Coordinates of C-alpha atoms in Angstrom, one line a residue:
Chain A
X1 CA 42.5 -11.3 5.7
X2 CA 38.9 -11.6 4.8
X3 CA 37.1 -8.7 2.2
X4 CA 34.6 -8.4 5.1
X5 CA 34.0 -9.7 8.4
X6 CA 30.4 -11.3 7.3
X7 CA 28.3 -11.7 4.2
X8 CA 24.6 -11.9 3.9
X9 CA 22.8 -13.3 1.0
X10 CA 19.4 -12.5 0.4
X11 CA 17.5 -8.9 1.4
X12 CA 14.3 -9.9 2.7
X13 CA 13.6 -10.0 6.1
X14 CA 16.4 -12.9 7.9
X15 CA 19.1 -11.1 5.7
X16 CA 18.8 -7.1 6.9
X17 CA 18.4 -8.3 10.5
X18 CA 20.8 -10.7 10.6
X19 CA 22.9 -7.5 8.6
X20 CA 21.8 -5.0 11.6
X21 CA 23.6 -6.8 14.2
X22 CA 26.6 -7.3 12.5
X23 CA 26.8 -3.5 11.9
X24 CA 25.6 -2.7 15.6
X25 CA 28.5 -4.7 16.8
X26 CA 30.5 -3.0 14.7
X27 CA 30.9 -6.0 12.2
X28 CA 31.9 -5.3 8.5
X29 CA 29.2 -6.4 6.3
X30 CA 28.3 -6.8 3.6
X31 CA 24.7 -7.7 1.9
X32 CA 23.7 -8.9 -1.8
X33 CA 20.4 -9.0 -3.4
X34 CA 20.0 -10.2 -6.8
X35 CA 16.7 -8.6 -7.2
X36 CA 17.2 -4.5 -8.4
X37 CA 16.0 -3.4 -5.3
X38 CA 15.5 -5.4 -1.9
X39 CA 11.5 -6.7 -1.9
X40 CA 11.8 -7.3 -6.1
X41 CA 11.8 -10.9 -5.8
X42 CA 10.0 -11.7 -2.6
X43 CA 6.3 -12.2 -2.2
X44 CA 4.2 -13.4 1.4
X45 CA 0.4 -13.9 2.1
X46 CA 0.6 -11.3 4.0
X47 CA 0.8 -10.9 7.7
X48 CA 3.7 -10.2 10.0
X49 CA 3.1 -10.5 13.8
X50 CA 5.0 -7.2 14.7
X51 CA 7.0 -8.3 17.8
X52 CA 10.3 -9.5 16.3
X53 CA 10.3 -6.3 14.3
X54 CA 9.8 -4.6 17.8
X55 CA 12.7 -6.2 19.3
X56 CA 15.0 -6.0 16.1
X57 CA 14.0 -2.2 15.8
X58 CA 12.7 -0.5 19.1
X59 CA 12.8 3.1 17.6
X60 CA 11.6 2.6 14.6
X61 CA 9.4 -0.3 14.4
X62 CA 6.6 1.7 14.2
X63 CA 7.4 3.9 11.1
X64 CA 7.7 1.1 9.3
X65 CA 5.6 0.8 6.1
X66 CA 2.8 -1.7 6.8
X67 CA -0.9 -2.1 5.8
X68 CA -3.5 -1.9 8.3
X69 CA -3.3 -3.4 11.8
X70 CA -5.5 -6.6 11.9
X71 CA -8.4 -6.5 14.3
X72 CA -10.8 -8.7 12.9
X73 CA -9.7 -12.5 12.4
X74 CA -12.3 -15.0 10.3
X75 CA -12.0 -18.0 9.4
X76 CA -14.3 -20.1 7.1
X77 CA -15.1 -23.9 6.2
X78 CA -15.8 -23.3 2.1
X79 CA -18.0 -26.2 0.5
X80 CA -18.9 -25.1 -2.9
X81 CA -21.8 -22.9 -2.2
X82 CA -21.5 -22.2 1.4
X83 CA -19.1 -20.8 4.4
X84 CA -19.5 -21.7 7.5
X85 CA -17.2 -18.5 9.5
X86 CA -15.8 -17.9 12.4
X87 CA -16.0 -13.9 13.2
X88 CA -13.3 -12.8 15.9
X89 CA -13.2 -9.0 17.2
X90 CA -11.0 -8.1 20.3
X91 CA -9.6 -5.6 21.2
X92 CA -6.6 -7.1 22.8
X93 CA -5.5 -7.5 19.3
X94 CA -4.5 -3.3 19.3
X95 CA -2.1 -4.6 22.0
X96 CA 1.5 -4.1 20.9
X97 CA 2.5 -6.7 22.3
X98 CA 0.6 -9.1 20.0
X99 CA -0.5 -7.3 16.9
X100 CA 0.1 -8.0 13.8
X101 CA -0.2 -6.0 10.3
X102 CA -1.1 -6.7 7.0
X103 CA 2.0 -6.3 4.5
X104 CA 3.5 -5.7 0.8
X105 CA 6.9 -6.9 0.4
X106 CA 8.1 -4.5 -2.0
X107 CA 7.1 -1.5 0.4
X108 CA 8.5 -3.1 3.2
X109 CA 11.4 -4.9 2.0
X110 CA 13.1 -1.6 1.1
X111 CA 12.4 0.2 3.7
X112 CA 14.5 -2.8 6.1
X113 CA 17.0 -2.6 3.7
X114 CA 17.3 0.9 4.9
X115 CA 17.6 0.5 8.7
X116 CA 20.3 -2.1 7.8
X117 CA 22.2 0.6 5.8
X118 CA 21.5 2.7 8.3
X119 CA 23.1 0.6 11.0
X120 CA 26.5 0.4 8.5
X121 CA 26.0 -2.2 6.3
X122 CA 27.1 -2.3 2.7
X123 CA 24.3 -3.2 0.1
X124 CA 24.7 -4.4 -3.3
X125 CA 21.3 -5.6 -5.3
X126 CA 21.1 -6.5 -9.1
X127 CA 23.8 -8.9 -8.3
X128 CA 23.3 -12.7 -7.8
X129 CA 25.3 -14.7 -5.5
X130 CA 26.1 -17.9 -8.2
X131 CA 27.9 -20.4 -5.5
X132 CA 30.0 -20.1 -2.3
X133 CA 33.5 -20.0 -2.1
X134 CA 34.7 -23.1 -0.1
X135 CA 38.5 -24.1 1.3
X136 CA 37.3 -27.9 2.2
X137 CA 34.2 -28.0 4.1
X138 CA 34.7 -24.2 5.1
X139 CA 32.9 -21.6 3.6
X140 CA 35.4 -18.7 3.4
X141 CA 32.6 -16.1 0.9
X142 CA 30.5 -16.0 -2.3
X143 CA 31.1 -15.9 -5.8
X144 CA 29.2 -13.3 -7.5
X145 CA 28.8 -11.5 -11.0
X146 CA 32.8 -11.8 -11.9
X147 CA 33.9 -11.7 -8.3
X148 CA 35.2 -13.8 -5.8
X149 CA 34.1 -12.0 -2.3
X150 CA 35.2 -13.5 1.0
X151 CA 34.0 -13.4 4.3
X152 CA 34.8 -15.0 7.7
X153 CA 31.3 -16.0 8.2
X154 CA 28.5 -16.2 5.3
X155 CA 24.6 -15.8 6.5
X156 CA 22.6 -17.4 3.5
X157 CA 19.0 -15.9 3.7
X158 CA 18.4 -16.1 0.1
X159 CA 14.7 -17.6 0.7
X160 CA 12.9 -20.8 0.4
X161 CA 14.7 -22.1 -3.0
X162 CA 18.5 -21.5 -1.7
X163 CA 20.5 -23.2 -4.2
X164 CA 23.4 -22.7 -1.9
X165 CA 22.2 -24.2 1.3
X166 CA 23.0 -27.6 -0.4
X167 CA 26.9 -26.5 -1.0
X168 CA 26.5 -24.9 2.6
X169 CA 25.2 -27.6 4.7
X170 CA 24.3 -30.2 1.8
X171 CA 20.6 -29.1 2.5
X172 CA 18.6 -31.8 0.7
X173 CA 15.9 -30.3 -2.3
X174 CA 12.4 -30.2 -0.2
X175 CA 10.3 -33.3 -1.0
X176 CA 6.3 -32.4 -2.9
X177 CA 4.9 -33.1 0.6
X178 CA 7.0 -31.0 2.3
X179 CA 6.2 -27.7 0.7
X180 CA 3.0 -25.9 -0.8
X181 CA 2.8 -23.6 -3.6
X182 CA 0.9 -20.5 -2.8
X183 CA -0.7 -18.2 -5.8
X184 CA -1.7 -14.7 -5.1
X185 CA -3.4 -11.9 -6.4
X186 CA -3.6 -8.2 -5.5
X187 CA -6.6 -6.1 -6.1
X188 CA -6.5 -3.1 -6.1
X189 CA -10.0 -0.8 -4.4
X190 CA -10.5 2.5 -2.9
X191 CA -9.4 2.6 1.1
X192 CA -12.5 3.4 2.2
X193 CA -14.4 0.4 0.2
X194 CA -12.0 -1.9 1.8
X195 CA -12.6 -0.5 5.6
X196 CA -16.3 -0.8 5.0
X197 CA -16.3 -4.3 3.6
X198 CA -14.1 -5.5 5.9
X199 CA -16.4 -3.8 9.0
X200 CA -13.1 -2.0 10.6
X201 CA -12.3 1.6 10.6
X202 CA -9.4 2.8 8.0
X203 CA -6.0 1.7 8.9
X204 CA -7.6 -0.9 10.4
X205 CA -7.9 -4.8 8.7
X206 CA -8.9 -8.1 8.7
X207 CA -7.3 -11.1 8.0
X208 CA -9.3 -14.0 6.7
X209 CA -8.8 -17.9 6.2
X210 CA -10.1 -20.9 4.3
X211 CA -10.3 -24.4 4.4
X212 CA -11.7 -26.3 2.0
X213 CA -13.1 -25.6 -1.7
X214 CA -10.6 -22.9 -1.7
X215 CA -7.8 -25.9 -2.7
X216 CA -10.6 -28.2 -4.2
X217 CA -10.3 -30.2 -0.9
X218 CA -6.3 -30.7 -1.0
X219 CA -4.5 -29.7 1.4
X220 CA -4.0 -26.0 2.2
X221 CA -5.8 -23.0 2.5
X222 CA -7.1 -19.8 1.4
X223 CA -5.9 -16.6 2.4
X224 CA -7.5 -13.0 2.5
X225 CA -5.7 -10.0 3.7
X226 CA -6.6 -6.4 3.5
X227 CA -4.1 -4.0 2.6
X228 CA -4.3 -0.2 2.8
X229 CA -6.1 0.3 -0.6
X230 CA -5.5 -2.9 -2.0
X231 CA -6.7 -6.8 -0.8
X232 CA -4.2 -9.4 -0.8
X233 CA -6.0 -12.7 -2.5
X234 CA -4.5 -16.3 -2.7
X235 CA -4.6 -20.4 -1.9
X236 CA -1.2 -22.3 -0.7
X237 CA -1.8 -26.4 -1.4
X238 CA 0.1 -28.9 -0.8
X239 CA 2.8 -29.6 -4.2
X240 CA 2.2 -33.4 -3.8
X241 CA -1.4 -33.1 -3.7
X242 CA -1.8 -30.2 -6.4
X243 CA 0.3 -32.9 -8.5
X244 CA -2.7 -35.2 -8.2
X245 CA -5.3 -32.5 -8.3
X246 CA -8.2 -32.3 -10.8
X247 CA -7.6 -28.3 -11.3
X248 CA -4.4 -26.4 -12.0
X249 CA -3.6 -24.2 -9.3
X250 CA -4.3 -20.9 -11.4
X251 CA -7.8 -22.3 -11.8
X252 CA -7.7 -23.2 -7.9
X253 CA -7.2 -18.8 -7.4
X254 CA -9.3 -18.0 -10.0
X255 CA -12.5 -20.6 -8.7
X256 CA -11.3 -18.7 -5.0
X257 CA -11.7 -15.1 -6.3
X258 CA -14.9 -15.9 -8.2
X259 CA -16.5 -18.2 -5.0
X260 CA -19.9 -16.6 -3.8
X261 CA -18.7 -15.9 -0.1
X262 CA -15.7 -14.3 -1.3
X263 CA -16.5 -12.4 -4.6
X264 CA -18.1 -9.5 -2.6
X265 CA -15.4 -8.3 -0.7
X266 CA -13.5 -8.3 -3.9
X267 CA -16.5 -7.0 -6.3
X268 CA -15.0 -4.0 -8.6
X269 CA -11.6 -4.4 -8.2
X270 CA -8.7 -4.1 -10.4
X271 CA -6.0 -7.4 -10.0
X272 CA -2.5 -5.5 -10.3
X273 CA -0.6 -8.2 -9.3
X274 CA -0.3 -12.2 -9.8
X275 CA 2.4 -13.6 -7.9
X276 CA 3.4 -16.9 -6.9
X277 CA 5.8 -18.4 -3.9
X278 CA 7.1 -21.6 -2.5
X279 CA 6.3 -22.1 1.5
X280 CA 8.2 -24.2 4.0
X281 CA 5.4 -26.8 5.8
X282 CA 7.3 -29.5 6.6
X283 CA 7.8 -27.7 9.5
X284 CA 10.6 -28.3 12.1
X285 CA 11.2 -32.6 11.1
X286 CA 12.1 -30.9 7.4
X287 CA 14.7 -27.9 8.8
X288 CA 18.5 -28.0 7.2
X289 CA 21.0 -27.9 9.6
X290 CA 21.1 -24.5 10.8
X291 CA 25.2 -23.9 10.8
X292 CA 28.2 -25.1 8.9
X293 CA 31.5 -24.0 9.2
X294 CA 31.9 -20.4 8.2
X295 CA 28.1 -20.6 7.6
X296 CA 24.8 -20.2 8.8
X297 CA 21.1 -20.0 7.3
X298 CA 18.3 -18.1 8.6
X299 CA 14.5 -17.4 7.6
X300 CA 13.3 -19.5 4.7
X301 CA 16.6 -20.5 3.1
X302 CA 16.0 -23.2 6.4
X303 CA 12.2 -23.7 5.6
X304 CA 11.7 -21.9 8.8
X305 CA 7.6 -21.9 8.8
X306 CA 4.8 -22.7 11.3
X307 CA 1.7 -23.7 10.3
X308 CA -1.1 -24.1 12.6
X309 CA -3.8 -24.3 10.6
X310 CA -5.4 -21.2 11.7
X311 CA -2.5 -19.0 11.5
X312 CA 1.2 -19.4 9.3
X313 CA 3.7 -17.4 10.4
X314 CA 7.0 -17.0 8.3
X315 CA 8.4 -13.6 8.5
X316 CA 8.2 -13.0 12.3
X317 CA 10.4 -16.2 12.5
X318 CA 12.9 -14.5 9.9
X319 CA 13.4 -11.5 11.7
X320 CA 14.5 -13.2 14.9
X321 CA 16.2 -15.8 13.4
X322 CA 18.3 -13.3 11.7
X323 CA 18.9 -11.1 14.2
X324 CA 20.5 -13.8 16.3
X325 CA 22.4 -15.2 13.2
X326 CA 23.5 -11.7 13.1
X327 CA 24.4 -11.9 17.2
X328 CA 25.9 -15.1 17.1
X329 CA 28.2 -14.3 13.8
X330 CA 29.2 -11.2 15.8
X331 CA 30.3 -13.2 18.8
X332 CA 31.7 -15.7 17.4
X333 CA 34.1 -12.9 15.2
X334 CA 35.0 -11.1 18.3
X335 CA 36.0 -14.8 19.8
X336 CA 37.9 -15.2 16.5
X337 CA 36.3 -18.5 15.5
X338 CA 33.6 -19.1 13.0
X339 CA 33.7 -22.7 12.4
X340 CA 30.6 -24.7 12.7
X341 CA 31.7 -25.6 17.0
X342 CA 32.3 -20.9 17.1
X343 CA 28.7 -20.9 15.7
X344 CA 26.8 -23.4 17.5
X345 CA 25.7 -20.8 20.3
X346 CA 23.1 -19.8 17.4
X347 CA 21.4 -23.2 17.1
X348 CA 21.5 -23.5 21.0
X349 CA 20.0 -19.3 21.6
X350 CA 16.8 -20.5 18.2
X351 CA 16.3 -23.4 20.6
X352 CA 15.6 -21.2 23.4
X353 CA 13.5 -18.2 21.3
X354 CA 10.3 -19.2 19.9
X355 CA 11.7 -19.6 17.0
X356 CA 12.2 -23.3 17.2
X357 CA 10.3 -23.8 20.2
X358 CA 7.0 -22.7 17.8
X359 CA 8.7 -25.4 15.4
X360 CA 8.7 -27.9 17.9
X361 CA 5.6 -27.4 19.7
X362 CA 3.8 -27.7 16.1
X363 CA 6.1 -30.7 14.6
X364 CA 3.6 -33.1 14.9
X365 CA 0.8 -30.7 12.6
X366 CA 2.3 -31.2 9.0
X367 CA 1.9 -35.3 9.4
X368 CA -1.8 -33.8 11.1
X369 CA -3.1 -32.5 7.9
X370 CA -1.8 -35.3 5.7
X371 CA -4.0 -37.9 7.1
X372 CA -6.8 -36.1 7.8
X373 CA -8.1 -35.4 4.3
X374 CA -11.4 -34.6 5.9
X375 CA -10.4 -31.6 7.2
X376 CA -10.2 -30.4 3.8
X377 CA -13.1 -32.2 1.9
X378 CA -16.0 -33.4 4.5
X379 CA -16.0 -30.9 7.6
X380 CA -17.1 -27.9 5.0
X381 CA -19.9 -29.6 3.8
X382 CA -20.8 -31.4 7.0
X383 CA -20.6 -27.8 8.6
X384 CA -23.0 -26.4 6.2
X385 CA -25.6 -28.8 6.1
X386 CA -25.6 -28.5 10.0
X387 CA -25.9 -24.9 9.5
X388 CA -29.0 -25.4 6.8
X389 CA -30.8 -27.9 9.3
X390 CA -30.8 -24.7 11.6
X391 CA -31.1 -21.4 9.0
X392 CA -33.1 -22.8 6.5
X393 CA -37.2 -22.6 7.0
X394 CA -39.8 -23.5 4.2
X395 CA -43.0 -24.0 6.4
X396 CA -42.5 -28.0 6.8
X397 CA -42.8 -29.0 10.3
X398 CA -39.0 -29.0 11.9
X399 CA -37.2 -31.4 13.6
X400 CA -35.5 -31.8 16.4
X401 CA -32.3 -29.7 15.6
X402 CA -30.6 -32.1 18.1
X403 CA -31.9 -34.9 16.2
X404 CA -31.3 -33.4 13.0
X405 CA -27.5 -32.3 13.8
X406 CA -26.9 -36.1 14.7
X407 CA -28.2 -37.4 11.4
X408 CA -26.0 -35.0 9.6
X409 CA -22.8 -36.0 11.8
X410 CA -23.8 -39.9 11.7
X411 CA -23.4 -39.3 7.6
X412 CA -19.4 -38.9 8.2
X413 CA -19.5 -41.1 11.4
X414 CA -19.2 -40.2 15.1
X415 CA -16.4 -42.2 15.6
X416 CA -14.4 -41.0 12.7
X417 CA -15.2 -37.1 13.9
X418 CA -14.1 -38.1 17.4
X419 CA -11.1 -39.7 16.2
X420 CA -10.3 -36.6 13.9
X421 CA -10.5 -34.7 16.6
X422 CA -8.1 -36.6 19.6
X423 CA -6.0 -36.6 16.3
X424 CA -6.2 -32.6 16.1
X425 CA -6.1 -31.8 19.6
X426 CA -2.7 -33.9 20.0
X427 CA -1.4 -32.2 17.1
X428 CA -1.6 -29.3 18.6
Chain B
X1 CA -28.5 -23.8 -4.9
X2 CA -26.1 -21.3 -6.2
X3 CA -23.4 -22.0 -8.1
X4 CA -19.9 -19.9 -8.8
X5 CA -20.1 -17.9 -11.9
X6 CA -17.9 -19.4 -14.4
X7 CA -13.9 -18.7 -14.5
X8 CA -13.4 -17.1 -17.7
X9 CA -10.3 -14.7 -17.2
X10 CA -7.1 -17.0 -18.0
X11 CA -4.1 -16.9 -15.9
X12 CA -2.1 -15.1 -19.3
X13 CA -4.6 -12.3 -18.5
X14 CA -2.8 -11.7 -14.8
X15 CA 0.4 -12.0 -15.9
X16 CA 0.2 -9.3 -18.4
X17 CA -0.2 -7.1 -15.2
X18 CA 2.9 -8.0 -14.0
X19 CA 6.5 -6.2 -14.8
X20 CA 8.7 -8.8 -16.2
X21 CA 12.8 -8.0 -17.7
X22 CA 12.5 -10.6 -20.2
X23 CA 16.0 -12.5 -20.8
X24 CA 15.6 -12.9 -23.9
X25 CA 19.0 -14.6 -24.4
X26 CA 18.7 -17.7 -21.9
X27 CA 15.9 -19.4 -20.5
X28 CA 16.6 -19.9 -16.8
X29 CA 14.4 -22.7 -16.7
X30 CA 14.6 -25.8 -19.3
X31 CA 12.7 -28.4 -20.3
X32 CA 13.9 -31.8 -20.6
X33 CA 14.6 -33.0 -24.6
X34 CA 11.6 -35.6 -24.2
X35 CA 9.9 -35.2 -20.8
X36 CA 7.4 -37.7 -19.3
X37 CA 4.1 -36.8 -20.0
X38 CA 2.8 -37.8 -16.1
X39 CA 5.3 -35.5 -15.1
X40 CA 4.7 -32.7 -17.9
X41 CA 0.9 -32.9 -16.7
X42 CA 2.2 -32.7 -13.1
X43 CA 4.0 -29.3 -14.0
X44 CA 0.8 -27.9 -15.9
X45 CA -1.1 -28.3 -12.5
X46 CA 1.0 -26.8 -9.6
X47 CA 3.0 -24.3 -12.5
X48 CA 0.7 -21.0 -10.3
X49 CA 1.6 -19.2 -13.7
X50 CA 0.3 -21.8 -15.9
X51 CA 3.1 -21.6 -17.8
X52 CA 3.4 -25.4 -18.8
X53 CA 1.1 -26.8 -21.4
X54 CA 0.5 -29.9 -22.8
X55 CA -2.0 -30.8 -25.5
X56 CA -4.0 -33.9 -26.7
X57 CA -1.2 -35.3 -28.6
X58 CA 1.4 -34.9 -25.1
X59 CA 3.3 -32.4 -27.0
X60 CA 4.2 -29.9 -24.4
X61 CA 5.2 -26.3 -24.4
X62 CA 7.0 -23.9 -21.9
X63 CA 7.3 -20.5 -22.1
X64 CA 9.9 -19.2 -18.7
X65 CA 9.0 -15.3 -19.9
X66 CA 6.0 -15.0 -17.4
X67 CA 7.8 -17.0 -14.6
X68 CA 6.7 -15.8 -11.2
X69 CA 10.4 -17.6 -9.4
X70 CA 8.5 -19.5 -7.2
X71 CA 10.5 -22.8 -8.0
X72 CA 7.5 -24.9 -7.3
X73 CA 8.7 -27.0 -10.7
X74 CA 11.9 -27.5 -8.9
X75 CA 10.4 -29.6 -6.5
X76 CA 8.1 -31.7 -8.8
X77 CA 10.7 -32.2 -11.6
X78 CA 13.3 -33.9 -9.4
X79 CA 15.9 -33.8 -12.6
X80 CA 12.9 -35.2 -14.6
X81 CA 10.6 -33.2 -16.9
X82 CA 13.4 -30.0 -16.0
X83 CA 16.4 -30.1 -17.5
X84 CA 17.8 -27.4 -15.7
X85 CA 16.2 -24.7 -13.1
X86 CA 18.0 -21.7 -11.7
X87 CA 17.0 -18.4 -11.2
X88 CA 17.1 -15.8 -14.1
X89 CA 20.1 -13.6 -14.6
X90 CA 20.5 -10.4 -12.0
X91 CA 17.6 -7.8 -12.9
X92 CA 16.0 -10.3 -14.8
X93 CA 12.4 -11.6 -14.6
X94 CA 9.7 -10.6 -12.8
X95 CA 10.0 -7.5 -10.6
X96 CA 7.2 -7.4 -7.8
X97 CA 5.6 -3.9 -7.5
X98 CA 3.2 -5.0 -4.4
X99 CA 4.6 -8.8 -3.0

C-alpha cells in the first residue's frame, strides 16, 4: 500500500490544481515544493487570462490576489529611436469571460497553495524532490530530503527545467532554439503614478509588447505589465540567437528600460526585483509525452506555452492542464489502474480543452519566427520611416505620401513583404 | 535623432536587490575544469544575471551566489562549459519576493 494515493511535485500553478482535484475527489495527496514557501522559486511576465482559474475555482476565483485587470493592450514595433504602437481599449475586455490580470507570483502562488490545502491536500515546501522512485518503467513515488515517499500516481509540475521528466518519460533537455530566456525587472511606483501613465483608472492596467530593438533584433520580445504599485519590466529572446548576439541579455533589459518610448512610464522608479526564467517556445512539435506509467506532467515541466506573437500565455494552460491531471489521476485511482494505458484519458480530455488545441492551432508559429528575421530587425524601422514620411513637416514641399510609402516599402522589397506576410498569415 | 541615454547601472547592481540563502558549502552549478572559450562566451551572453565572465586572456569566472534558477546555462552548455547543473539545496538561493 502506497504512502498516498498521488504526489505532486512542484507548487506553482499545474501542481495546486492538479492537487485540488485529487482532494475534491477525495484523493490522498500529497504536494512538495522545494522553494520555502510556494511562489519562492517561480517567476512569469506577467499575465494570466483568468478563465481556467474561474473554472478551477468558481467561488473564489475572484478573491484571488492579482494586480490590475488589463483594459488597455499596446503593442509597439521598437527601432532604436522610434515606436511605431498599436493602442487597443475595449471594453469587452472587463468581460469575465475573457479578462485577464496582471500578476506576482509570490502573491499568488501562496495564496493557490491555500485553496489546495483547503480542498485537503498535504503540503510540504523547503523540501526538494531529488529523483523518482521507479519499480521498472513504473513510477511508484519520489525520493526526497532522506525519504523515500510513494504514491500510486506522481504529477511532476516542477516547471520548465524538470530534471525528473527525463527519468519520468525520458523527456529529452530542450534544444537553444526551442526555448528563450526571459529577464525581468520590477519597479517599484506609487499606484496612482502607474494608473495615470498607463491612462486607466486604479485597479485597472495595461499590458504592453515589443518587437524589435527590445532583443537587438533576435528573436523575442519585450514585455510591459502594470502591477498594482509596481510595473513588471523584461525581454524573452530566443537562447540560440542570444548565443550569437552582439549584447548580453542583462544589457538587452537594461538598453529596454533605458529606450526613449519606454523610460517614461518607468521614470522615478525603484527596481526591487531582477529575476530571470526559462520559457517553453517550441510550442506543441517540442511537448514530452504527457503520461508514463504511474506518471504524468502538467504546466511547464511539459513546455506547455503558446506563443502568438502578440500574446504568450503559460499559466492559463497550467491551471487546466493540472486540473485535468488532477481529474484524470483521480479516475484512473478509483478504476484502480494508473499505468500509462489507466492514464491515457488525460492526453485524450488536453486534446479536446484548449489546451492542446491552442498548441496545435499555433504549431506552425515557432518555425514562423525563425525564418522571418525581419520581423524582428526591418519591419521596426521600415514602420517608422513610414510614420516620419507622414508626421514629420520641415516646410519642404511634400510628396505624395502614397508615393512616398512605396519608396520606403520598395527599400525592403514588395515581394519579400508580401511573402512575409502569406508566411505570417498561414502561421497563424 | 535621439539616442538612448547610456546603460550605466550593471546587472551586480539588480542583484543586490534580490534575497539570496547563499550555500555557501556547494555550488549547485559547476564549471567545467577547462571550458571552451566559444561556449564560455556563449554563457556570458544569455547568463540574465551576468554571472559568467570571461576576460581578454579567456580566463573565465563564475560566481553561482547571485543565480536567478533560470537554467538557461543548462540548455547552452549541453555537458560542455557546465560540469554539473542542478538546482541549489532546499531553502537555498534566491527567494522571489514579487515573481
Amino acid at each position: 500500500m502506497a504512502d498516498f494515493d498521488a504526489i505532486v511535485v512542484g507548487s506553482g500553478c499545474a501542481g495546486p490544481a492538479a492537487a485540488i482535484e485529487l482532494a475534491r475527489a477525495g484523493k490522498s495527496v500529497l504536494v512538495i515544493e522545494r522553494g520555502t514557501f510556494a511562489g519562492a522559486k517561480n517567476v512569469s511576465g506577467g499575465r494570466l487570462y483568468t478563465h481556467a482559474l474561474k473554472a478551477l475555482l468558481p467561488d473564489v476565483a475572484g478573491s484571488a490576489p492579482l494586480e490590475r485587470r488589463i483594459v488597455r493592450e499596446r503593442v509597439s514595433m521598437l527601432s532604436t529611436d522610434s515606436a511605431t504602437t498599436l493602442d487597443v481599449t475595449d471594453e469587452a475586455m472587463r468581460d469575465g469571460r475573457h479578462e485577464s490580470w496582471s500578476v506576482l507570483r509570490a502573491r499568488f502562488d501562496p495564496w493557490l497553495a491555500e485553496q489546495a490545502e483547503a480542498a485537503g491536500a498535504e503540503y510540504i515546501t523547503g523540501i526538494a524532490v531529488e529523483a523518482l522512485l521507479k519499480d521498472g518503467d513504473r513510477v511508484t513515488g519520489v525520493r526526497a530530503g532522506e525519504d523515500d515517499i510513494t504514491a500510486e500516481v506522481v504529477v511532476l509540475c516542477d516547471g520548465v527545467n524538470s530534471l525528473l521528466a527525463q527519468q519520468a518519460v525520458g523527456a529529452a533537455r530542450p534544444r537553444p532554439d526551442q526555448v528563450a530566456v526571459g529577464v525581468k525587472q520590477v519597479v517599484a511606483l506609487p499606484e496612482s503614478v502607474i494608473s495615470d501613465r498607463a491612462m486607466c483608472a486604479d485597479g485597472d492596467g495595461m499590458a504592453w509588447l515589443f518587437v524589435g530593438d527590445a532583443t537587438h533584433g533576435s528573436i523575442g520580445g519585450g514585455f510591459l505589465y502594470t502591477n498594482r504599485d509596481t510595473i513588471s519590466v523584461g525581454i524573452v529572446a530566443t537562447v540560440s540567437d542570444v548565443m550569437e548576439s552582439d549584447t548580453p541579455i542583462h544589457r538587452m533589459l537594461e538598453d529596454f528600460t533605458h529606450h526613449p518610448s519606454v523610460a517614461p512610464i518607468l521614470r522615478g522608479g525603484q527596481v526591487v526585483e531582477h529575476s530571470g526564467h526559462l520559457v517553453a517556445e517550441g510550442g506543441y512539435d517540442a511537448m514530452p509525452p504527457l503520461v508514463g506509467d504511474g506518471v504524468l506532467l502538467a504546466g511547464e515541466s511539459a513546455l506547455m506555452c503558446v506563443n502568438a506573437g502578440y500574446t504568450v500565455r503559460g499559466m492559463d494552460l497550467a491551471l487546466a492542464a493540472g486540473q485535468q491531471a488532477g481529474r484524470s489521476a483521480a479516475l484512473a485511482l478509483a478504476a484502480g489502474d494508473t499505468s500509462a494505458a489507466g492514464l491515457a484519458g488525460y492526453r485524450a480530455a488536453l486534446e479536446d480543452s484548449f489546451v492542446l488545441r491552442d498548441l496545435r492551432t499555433l504549431r506552425r508559429f515557432p518555425h514562423f519566427m525563425e525564418s522571418t528575421p525581419r520581423v524582428f530587425a526591418g519591419y521596426p524601422d521600415l514602420a517608422r520611416d513610414v510614420m516620419r514620411s507622414l508626421f514629420l513637416v520641415d516646410g519642404t514641399p511634400m510628396r505624395r505620401p502614397a508615393k512616398e510609402i512605396g519608396r520606403i516599402v520598395r527599400r525592403t522589397g514588395y515581394l519579400n513583404v508580401a511573402k512575409d506576410i502569406v508566411k505570417g498569415v498561414r502561421a497563424l | 535623432m535621439t539616442t538612448p541615454p547610456p546603460a550605466t547601472v550593471g546587472v551586480e547592481t539588480y542583484l543586490a536587490l534580490n534575497r539570496y540563502t547563499v550555500d555557501e558549502e556547494h555550488a549547485h552549478i559547476v564549471l567545467a575544469e577547462h571550458p571552451d572559450r566559444s561556449q564560455l562566451e556563449q554563457l556570458a551572453r544569455v547568463c540574465p544575471a551576468g554571472l559568467y565572465k570571461v576576460d581578454d586572456a579567456g580566463n573565465a569566472t563564475f560566481d553561482y551566489a547571485g543565480c536567478l534558477e533560470c537554467g538557461t546555462c543548462r540548455i547552452v552548455a549541453g555537458g560542455g562549459a557546465v560540469a554539473s547543473w542542478r538546482f541549489p539545496a532546499p531553502t537555498m538561493g534566491v527567494e522571489y519576493r514579487f515573481g
